[in-house]
Amino acid sequence: MAEEKVKGPASYFPTIEKTYGRPIAEWKALVRARQPAKHMELVAMLKDEHGMGHGHANAIVAHVLAEDKG
């Protein structure tokens, strides 16, 4: 059986780790440390404070919020 391809926000994770040099767990912890906050406030924090591109920041925030929603 073929390996299932990663979909959704997590599909960006290998590129995010390679581009910004930090594991996804660290990025997720940064987002969680700033909660409660609105989605776009968290995206802006990653962009402004860590130089992350919009798509990558949005992917991490969306993933964290979906995980925490349960």
PDB file of C-alpha atoms in Angstrom:
ATOM      1  CA  MET A   1       0.000   0.000   0.000  1.00  0.00           C
ATOM      2  CA  ALA A   2       1.331   3.471  -0.860  1.00  0.00           C
ATOM      3  CA  GLU A   3       2.305   5.833   1.928  1.00  0.00           C
ATOM      4  CA  GLU A   4      -0.423   8.399   2.612  1.00  0.00           C
ATOM      5  CA  LYS A   5       0.624  11.962   1.749  1.00  0.00           C
ATOM      6  CA  VAL A   6       0.463  14.557   4.528  1.00  0.00           C
ATOM      7  CA  LYS A   7      -2.274  17.101   3.845  1.00  0.00           C
ATOM      8  CA  GLY A   8      -3.387  20.421   5.272  1.00  0.00           C
ATOM      9  CA  PRO A   9      -1.235  22.727   7.377  1.00  0.00           C
ATOM     10  CA  ALA A  10       1.118  19.908   8.404  1.00  0.00           C
ATOM     11  CA  SER A  11       2.258  19.578   4.787  1.00  0.00           C
ATOM     12  CA  TYR A  12       4.249  22.804   5.322  1.00  0.00           C
ATOM     13  CA  PHE A  13       6.100  21.531   8.416  1.00  0.00           C
ATOM     14  CA  PRO A  14       9.237  20.082   6.766  1.00  0.00           C
ATOM     15  CA  THR A  15       9.791  23.314   4.837  1.00  0.00           C
ATOM     16  CA  ILE A  16       9.146  25.448   7.928  1.00  0.00           C
ATOM     17  CA  GLU A  17      11.716  23.495   9.934  1.00  0.00           C
ATOM     18  CA  LYS A  18      14.272  23.742   7.141  1.00  0.00           C
ATOM     19  CA  THR A  19      13.666  27.434   6.441  1.00  0.00           C
ATOM     20  CA  TYR A  20      13.558  28.740  10.015  1.00  0.00           C
ATOM     21  CA  GLY A  21      15.832  26.206  11.742  1.00  0.00           C
ATOM     22  CA  ARG A  22      13.528  25.307  14.607  1.00  0.00           C
ATOM     23  CA  PRO A  23      11.404  22.214  15.160  1.00  0.00           C
ATOM     24  CA  ILE A  24       7.644  22.510  14.776  1.00  0.00           C
ATOM     25  CA  ALA A  25       7.201  21.705  18.472  1.00  0.00           C
ATOM     26  CA  GLU A  26       8.967  24.980  19.337  1.00  0.00           C
ATOM     27  CA  TRP A  27       6.786  27.001  16.980  1.00  0.00           C
ATOM     28  CA  LYS A  28       3.664  25.382  18.393  1.00  0.00           C
ATOM     29  CA  ALA A  29       4.819  26.155  21.946  1.00  0.00           C
ATOM     30  CA  LEU A  30       5.352  29.820  20.997  1.00  0.00           C
ATOM     31  CA  VAL A  31       1.812  30.036  19.643  1.00  0.00           C
ATOM     32  CA  ARG A  32       0.336  28.314  22.697  1.00  0.00           C
ATOM     33  CA  ALA A  33       2.234  30.669  25.022  1.00  0.00           C
ATOM     34  CA  ARG A  34       0.431  33.633  23.406  1.00  0.00           C
ATOM     35  CA  GLN A  35      -3.075  32.216  23.781  1.00  0.00           C
ATOM     36  CA  PRO A  36      -5.740  33.317  24.184  1.00  0.00           C
ATOM     37  CA  ALA A  37      -5.466  35.416  21.055  1.00  0.00           C
ATOM     38  CA  LYS A  38      -7.187  35.662  17.703  1.00  0.00           C
ATOM     39  CA  HIS A  39      -5.914  33.626  14.768  1.00  0.00           C
ATOM     40  CA  MET A  40      -4.567  36.617  12.859  1.00  0.00           C
ATOM     41  CA  GLU A  41      -2.940  38.091  15.989  1.00  0.00           C
ATOM     42  CA  LEU A  42      -0.959  34.863  16.342  1.00  0.00           C
ATOM     43  CA  VAL A  43      -0.048  34.895  12.648  1.00  0.00           C
ATOM     44  CA  ALA A  44       1.125  38.520  12.975  1.00  0.00           C
ATOM     45  CA  MET A  45       3.275  37.590  15.993  1.00  0.00           C
ATOM     46  CA  LEU A  46       5.097  34.876  14.037  1.00  0.00           C
ATOM     47  CA  LYS A  47       5.588  37.213  11.094  1.00  0.00           C
ATOM     48  CA  ASP A  48       6.635  40.309  13.045  1.00  0.00           C
ATOM     49  CA  GLU A  49       8.726  38.751  15.804  1.00  0.00           C
ATOM     50  CA  HIS A  50      10.216  35.786  13.944  1.00  0.00           C
ATOM     51  CA  GLY A  51      10.291  36.851  10.282  1.00  0.00           C
ATOM     52  CA  MET A  52       8.042  34.015   9.171  1.00  0.00           C
ATOM     53  CA  GLY A  53       6.155  34.212   5.887  1.00  0.00           C
ATOM     54  CA  HIS A  54       2.380  34.518   5.989  1.00  0.00           C
ATOM     55  CA  GLY A  55       1.616  31.041   4.635  1.00  0.00           C
ATOM     56  CA  HIS A  56       3.960  29.306   7.056  1.00  0.00           C
ATOM     57  CA  ALA A  57       2.714  31.321  10.034  1.00  0.00           C
ATOM     58  CA  ASN A  58      -0.886  30.637   9.081  1.00  0.00           C
ATOM     59  CA  ALA A  59      -0.211  26.904   8.760  1.00  0.00           C
ATOM     60  CA  ILE A  60       1.272  26.663  12.258  1.00  0.00           C
ATOM     61  CA  VAL A  61      -1.489  28.713  13.871  1.00  0.00           C
ATOM     62  CA  ALA A  62      -4.249  26.780  12.088  1.00  0.00           C
ATOM     63  CA  HIS A  63      -2.696  23.473  13.138  1.00  0.00           C
ATOM     64  CA  VAL A  64      -2.317  24.513  16.794  1.00  0.00           C
ATOM     65  CA  LEU A  65      -5.849  25.885  17.018  1.00  0.00           C
ATOM     66  CA  ALA A  66      -7.282  22.717  15.446  1.00  0.00           C
ATOM     67  CA  GLU A  67      -5.282  20.492  17.838  1.00  0.00           C
ATOM     68  CA  ASP A  68      -6.382  22.481  20.865  1.00  0.00           C
ATOM     69  CA  LYS A  69     -10.010  22.514  19.774  1.00  0.00           C
ATOM     70  CA  GLY A  70      -9.918  18.755  20.098  1.00  0.00           C
TER      71      GLY A  70
END
